[in-house]
JSON list of C-alpha atoms in Angstrom, two decimals:
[
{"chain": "A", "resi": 13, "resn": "UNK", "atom": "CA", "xyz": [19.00, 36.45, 1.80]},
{"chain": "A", "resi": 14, "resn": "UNK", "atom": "CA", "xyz": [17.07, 35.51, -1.08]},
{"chain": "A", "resi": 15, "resn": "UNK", "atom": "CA", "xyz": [17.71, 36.41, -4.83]},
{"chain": "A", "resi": 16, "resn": "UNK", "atom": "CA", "xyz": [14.83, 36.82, -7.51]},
{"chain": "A", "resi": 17, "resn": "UNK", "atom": "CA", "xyz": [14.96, 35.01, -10.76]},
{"chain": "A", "resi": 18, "resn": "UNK", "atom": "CA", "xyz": [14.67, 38.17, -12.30]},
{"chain": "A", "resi": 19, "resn": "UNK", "atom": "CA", "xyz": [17.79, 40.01, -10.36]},
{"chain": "A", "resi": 20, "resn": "UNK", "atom": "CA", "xyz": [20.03, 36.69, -11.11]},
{"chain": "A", "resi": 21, "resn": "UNK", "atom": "CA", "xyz": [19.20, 36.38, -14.88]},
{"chain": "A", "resi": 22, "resn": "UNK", "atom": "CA", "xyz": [19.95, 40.35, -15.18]},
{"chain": "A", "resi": 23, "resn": "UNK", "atom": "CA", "xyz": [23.21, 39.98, -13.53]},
{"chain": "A", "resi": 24, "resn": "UNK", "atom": "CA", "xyz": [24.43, 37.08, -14.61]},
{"chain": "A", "resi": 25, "resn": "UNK", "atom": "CA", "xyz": [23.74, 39.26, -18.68]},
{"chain": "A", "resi": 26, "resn": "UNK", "atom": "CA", "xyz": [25.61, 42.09, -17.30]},
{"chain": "A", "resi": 27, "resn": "UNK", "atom": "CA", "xyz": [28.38, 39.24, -16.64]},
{"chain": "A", "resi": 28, "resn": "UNK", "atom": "CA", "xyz": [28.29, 37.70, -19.39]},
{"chain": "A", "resi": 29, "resn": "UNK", "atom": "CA", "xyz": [27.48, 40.73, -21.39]},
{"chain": "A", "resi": 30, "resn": "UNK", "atom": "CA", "xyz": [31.26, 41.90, -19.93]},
{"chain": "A", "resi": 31, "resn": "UNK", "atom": "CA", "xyz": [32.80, 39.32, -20.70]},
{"chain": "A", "resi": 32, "resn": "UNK", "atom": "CA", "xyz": [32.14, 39.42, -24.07]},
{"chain": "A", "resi": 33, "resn": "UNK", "atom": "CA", "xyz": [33.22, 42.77, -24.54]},
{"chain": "A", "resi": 34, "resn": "UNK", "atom": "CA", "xyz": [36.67, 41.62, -22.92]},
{"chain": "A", "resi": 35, "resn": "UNK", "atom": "CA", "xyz": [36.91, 39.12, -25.36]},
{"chain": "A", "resi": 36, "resn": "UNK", "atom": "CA", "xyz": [36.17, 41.22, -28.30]},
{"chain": "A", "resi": 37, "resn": "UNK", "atom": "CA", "xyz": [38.82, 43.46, -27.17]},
{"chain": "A", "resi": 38, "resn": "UNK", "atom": "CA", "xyz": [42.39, 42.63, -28.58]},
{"chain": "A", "resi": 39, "resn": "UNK", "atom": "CA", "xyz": [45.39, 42.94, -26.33]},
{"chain": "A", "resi": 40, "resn": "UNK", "atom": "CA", "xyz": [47.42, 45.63, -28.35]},
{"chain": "A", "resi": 41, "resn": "UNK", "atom": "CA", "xyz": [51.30, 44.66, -28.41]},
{"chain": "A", "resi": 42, "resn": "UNK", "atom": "CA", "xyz": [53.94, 46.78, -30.21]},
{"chain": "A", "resi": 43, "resn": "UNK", "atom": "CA", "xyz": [52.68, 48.07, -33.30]},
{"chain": "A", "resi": 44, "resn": "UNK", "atom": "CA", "xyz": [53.93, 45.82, -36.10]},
{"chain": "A", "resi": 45, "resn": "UNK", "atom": "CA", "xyz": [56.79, 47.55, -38.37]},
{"chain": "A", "resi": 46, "resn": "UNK", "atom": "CA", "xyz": [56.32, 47.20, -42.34]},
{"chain": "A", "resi": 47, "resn": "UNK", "atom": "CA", "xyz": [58.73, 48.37, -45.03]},
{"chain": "A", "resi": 48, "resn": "UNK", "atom": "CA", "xyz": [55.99, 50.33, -46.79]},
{"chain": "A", "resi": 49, "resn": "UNK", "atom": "CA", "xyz": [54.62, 53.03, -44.64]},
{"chain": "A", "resi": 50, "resn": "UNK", "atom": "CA", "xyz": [52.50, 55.52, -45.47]},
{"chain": "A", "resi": 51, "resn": "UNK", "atom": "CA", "xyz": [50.42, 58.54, -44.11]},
{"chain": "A", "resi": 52, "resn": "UNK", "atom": "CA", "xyz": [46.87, 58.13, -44.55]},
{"chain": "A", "resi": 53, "resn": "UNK", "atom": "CA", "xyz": [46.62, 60.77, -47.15]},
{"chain": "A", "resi": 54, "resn": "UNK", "atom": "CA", "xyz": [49.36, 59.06, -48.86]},
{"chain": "A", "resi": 55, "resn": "UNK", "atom": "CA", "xyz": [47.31, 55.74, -49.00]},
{"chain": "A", "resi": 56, "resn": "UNK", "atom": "CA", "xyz": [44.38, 57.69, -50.23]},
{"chain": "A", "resi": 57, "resn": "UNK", "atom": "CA", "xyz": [46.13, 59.24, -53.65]},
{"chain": "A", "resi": 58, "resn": "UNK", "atom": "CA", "xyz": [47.67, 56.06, -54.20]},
{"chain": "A", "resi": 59, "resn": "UNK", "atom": "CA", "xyz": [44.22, 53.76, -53.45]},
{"chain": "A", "resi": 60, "resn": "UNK", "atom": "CA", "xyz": [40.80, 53.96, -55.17]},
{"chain": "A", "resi": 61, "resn": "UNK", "atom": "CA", "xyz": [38.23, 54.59, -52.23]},
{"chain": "A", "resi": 62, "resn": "UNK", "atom": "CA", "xyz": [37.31, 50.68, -52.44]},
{"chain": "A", "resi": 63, "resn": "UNK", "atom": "CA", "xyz": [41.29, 49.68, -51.76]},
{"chain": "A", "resi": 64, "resn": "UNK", "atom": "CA", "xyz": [41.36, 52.75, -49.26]},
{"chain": "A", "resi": 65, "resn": "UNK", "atom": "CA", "xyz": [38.58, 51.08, -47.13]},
{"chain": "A", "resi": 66, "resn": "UNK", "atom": "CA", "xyz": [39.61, 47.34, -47.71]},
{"chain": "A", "resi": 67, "resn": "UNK", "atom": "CA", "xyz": [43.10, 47.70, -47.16]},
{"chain": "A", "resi": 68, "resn": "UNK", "atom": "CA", "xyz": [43.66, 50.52, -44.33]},
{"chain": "A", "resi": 69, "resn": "UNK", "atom": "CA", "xyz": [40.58, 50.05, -42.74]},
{"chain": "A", "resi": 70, "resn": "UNK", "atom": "CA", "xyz": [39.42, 46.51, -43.33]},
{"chain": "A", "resi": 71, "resn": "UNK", "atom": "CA", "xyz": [36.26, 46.69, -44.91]},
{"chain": "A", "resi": 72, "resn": "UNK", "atom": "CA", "xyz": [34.83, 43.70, -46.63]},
{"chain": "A", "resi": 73, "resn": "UNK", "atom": "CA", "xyz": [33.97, 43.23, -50.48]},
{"chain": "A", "resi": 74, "resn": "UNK", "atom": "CA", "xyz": [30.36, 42.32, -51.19]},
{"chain": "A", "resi": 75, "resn": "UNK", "atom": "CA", "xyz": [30.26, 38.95, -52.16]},
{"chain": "A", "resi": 76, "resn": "UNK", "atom": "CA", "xyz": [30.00, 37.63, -55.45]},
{"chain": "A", "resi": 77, "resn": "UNK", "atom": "CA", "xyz": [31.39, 40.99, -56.87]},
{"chain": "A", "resi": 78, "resn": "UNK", "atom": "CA", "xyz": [34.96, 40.81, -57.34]},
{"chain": "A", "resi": 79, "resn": "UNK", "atom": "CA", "xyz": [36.27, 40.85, -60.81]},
{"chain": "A", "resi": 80, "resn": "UNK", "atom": "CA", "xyz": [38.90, 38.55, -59.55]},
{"chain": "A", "resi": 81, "resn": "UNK", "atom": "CA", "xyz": [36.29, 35.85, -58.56]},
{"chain": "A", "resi": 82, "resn": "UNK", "atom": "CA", "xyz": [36.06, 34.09, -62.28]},
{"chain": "A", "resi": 83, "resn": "UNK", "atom": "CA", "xyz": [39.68, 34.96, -63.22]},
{"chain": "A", "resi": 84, "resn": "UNK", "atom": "CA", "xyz": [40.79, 31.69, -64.22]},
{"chain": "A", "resi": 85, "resn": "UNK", "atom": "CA", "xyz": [44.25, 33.08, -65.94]},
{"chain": "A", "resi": 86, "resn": "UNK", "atom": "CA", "xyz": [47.67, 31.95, -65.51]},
{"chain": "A", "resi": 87, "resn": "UNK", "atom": "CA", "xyz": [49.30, 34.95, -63.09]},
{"chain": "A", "resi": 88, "resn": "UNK", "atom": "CA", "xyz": [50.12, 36.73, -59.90]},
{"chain": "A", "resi": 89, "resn": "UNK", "atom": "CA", "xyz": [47.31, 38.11, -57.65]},
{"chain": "A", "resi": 90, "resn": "UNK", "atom": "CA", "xyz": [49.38, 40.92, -55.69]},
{"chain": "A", "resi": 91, "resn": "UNK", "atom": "CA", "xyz": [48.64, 43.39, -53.11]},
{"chain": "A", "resi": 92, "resn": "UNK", "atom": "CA", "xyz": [46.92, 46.58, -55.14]},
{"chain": "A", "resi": 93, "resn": "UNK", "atom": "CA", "xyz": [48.03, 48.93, -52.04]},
{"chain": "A", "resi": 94, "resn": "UNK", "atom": "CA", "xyz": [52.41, 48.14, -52.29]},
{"chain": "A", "resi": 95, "resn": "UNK", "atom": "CA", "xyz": [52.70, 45.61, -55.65]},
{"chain": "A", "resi": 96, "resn": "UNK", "atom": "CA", "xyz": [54.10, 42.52, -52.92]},
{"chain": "A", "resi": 97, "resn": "UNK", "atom": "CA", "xyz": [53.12, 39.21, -55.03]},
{"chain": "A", "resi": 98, "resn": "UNK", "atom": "CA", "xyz": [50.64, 37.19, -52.84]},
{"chain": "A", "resi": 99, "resn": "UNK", "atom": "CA", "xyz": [49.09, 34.42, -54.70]},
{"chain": "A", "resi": 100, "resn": "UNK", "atom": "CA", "xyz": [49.92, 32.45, -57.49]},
{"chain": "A", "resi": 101, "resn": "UNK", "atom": "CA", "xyz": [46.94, 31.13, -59.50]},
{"chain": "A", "resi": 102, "resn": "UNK", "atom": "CA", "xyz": [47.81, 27.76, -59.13]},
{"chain": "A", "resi": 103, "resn": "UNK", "atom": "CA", "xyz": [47.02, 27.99, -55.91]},
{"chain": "A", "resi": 104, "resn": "UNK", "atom": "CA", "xyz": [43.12, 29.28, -56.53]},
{"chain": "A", "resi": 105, "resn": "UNK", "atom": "CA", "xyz": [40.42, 27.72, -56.30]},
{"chain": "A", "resi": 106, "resn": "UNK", "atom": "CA", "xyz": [36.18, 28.02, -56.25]},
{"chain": "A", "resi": 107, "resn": "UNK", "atom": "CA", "xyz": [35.30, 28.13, -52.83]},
{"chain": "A", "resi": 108, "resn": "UNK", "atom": "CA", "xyz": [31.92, 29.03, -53.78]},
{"chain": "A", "resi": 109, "resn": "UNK", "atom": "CA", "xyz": [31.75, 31.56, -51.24]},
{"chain": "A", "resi": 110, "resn": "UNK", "atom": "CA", "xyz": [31.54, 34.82, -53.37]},
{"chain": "A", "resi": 111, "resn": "UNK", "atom": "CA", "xyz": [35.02, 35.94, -52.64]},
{"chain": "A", "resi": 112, "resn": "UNK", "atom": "CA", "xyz": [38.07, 34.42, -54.60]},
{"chain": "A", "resi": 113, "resn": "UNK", "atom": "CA", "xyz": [40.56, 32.37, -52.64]},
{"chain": "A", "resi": 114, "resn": "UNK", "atom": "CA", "xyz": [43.36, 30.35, -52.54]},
{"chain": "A", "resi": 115, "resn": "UNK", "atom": "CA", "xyz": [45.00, 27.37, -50.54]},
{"chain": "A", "resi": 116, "resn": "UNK", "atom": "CA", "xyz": [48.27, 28.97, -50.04]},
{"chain": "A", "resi": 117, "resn": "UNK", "atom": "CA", "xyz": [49.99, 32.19, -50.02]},
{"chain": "A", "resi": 118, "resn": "UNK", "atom": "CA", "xyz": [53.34, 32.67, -51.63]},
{"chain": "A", "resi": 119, "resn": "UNK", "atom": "CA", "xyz": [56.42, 32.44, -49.72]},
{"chain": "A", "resi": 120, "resn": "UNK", "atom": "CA", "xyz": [57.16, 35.67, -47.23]},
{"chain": "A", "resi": 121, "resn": "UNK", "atom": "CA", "xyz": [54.15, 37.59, -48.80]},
{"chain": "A", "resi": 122, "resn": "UNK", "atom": "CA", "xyz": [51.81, 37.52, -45.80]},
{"chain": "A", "resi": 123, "resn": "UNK", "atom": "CA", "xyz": [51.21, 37.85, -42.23]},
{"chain": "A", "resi": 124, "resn": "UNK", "atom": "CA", "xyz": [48.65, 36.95, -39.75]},
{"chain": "A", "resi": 125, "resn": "UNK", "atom": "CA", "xyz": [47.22, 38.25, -36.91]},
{"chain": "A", "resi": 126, "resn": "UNK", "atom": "CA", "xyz": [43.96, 37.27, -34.56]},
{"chain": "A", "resi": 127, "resn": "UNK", "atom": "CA", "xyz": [40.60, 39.05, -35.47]},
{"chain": "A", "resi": 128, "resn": "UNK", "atom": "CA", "xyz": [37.74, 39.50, -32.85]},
{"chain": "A", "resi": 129, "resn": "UNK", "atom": "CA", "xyz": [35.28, 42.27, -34.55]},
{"chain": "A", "resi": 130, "resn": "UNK", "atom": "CA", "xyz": [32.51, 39.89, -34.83]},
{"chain": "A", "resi": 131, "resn": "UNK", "atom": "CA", "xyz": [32.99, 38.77, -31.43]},
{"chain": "A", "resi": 132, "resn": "UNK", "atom": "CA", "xyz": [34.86, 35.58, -31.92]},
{"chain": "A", "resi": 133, "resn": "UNK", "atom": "CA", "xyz": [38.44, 34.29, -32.96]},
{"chain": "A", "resi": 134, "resn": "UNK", "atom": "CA", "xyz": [38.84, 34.49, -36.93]},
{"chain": "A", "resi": 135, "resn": "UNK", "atom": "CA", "xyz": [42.58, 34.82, -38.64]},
{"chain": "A", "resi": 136, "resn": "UNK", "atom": "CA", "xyz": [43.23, 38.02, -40.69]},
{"chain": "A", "resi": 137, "resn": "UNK", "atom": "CA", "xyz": [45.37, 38.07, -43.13]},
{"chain": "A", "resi": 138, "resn": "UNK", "atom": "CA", "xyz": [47.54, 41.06, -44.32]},
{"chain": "A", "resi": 139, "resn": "UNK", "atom": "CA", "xyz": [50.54, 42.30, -46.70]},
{"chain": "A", "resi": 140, "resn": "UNK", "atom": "CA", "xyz": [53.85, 41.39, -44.93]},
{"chain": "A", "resi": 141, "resn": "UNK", "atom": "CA", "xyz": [54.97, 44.79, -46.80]},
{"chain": "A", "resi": 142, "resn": "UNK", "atom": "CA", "xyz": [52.87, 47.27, -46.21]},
{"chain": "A", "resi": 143, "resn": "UNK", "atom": "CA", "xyz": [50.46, 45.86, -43.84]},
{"chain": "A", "resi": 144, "resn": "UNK", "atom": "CA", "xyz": [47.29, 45.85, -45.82]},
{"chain": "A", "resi": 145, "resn": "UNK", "atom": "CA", "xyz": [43.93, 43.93, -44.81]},
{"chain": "A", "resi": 146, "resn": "UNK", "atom": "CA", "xyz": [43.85, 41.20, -47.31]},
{"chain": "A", "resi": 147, "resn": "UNK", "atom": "CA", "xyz": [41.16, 39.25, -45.89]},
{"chain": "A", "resi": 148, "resn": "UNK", "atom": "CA", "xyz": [40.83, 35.94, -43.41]},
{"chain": "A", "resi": 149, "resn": "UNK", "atom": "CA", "xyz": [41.83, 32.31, -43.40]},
{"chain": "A", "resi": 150, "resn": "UNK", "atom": "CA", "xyz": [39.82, 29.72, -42.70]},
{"chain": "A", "resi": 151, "resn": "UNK", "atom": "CA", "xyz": [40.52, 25.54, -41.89]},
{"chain": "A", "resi": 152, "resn": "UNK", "atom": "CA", "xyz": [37.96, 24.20, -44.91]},
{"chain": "A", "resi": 153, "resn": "UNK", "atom": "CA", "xyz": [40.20, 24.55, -47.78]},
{"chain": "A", "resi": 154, "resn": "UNK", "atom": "CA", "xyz": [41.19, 21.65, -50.19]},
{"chain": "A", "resi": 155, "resn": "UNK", "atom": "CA", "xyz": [44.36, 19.63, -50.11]},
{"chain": "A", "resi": 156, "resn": "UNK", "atom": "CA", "xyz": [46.87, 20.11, -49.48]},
{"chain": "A", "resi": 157, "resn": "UNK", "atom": "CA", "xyz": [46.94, 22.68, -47.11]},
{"chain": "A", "resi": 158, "resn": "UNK", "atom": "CA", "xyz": [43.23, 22.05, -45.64]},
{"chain": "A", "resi": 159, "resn": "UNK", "atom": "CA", "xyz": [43.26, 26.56, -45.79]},
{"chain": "A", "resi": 160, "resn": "UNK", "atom": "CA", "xyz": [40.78, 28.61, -47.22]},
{"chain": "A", "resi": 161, "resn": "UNK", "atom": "CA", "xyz": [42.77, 32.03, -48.08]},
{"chain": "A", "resi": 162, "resn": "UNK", "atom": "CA", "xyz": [39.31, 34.08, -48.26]},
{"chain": "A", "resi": 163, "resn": "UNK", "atom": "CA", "xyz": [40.82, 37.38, -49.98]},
{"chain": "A", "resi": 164, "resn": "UNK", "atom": "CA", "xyz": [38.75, 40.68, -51.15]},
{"chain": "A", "resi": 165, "resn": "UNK", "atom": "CA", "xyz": [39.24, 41.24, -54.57]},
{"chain": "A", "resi": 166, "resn": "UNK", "atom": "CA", "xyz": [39.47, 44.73, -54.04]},
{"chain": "A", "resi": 167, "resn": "UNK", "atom": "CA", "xyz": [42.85, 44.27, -52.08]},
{"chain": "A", "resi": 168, "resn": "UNK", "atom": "CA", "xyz": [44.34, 42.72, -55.03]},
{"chain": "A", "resi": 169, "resn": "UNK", "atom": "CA", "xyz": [45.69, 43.32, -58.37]},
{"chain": "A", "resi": 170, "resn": "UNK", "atom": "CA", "xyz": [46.37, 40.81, -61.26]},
{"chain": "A", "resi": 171, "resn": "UNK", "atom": "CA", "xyz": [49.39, 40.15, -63.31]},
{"chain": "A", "resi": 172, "resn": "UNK", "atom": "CA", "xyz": [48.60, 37.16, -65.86]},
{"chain": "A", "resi": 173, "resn": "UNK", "atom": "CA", "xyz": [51.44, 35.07, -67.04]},
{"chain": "A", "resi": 174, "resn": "UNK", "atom": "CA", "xyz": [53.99, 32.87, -65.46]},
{"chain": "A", "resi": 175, "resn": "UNK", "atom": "CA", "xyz": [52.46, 31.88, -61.84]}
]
């Protein structure tokens, strides 16, 4: 029995076309547990709508936008949905990517978890407190952690002073 060229090249899409929806799907463990928990009408009195959407549902500041981007200050970037300080200052720098960031977090102030929206492997990063999309990290950072902490402007808040 014979195959077309046309029946193998639309099969072998449906296969491949499958397995790339399997691998955009994430294996869902246990929920993680954070110390700030909230219902979503909670979130939304406390958050503008930007936070709301970065933070709880992991939307994505446009570029070049955030008022954080050119803050040059001595001081504590924090998480704007639970107050946790993230990011010191010291530790940002100009990425040139539109969205501020930083080679390290501060101790216990983040976690991470795998990403696979866009349909491949990218690190999210969120509030170890209350669980809040932050934004991604990527390996093309500066010494000397090699990280690029990309964050969303919208998911912080900043203290200046002592960082």
């Amino acid at each position: 029995m014979s195959t077309s060229r046309r029946a193998f090249l639309g099969g072998t899409g449906v296969v491949l076309a499958g397995g790339f929806i399997a691998a955009c799907a994430q294996a869902k463990g246990p929920p993680e547990r954070f110390e700030v928990n909230l219902t979503e009408a909670e979130w939304k009195k406390r958050l503008t709508p930007a936070q709301f959407a970065t933070l709880r549902h992991e939307a994505t500041d446009t570029p070049f936008k955030s008022p954080f981007l050119n803050e040059h200050r001595a001081g504590i970037f924090s998480c704007a949905g639970c107050n946790l300080p993230n990011y010191s200052s010291k530790t940002k720098f100009e990425s040139g990517t539109g969205w501020p960031s930083f080679w390290a977090p501060l101790p216990n102030a983040v976690r991470s978890r795998t990403d696979s929206t866009l349909g491949f492997a990218r690190v999210e990063i969120h509030c170890r407190r209350c669980g809040g999309h932050l934004g991604h990290v990527f390996d093309d950072g500066p010494p000397p952690t090699g990280k690029r902490y990309c964050m969303n402007g919208t998911a912080l808040k900043f203290t200046p002073g002592r960082a």
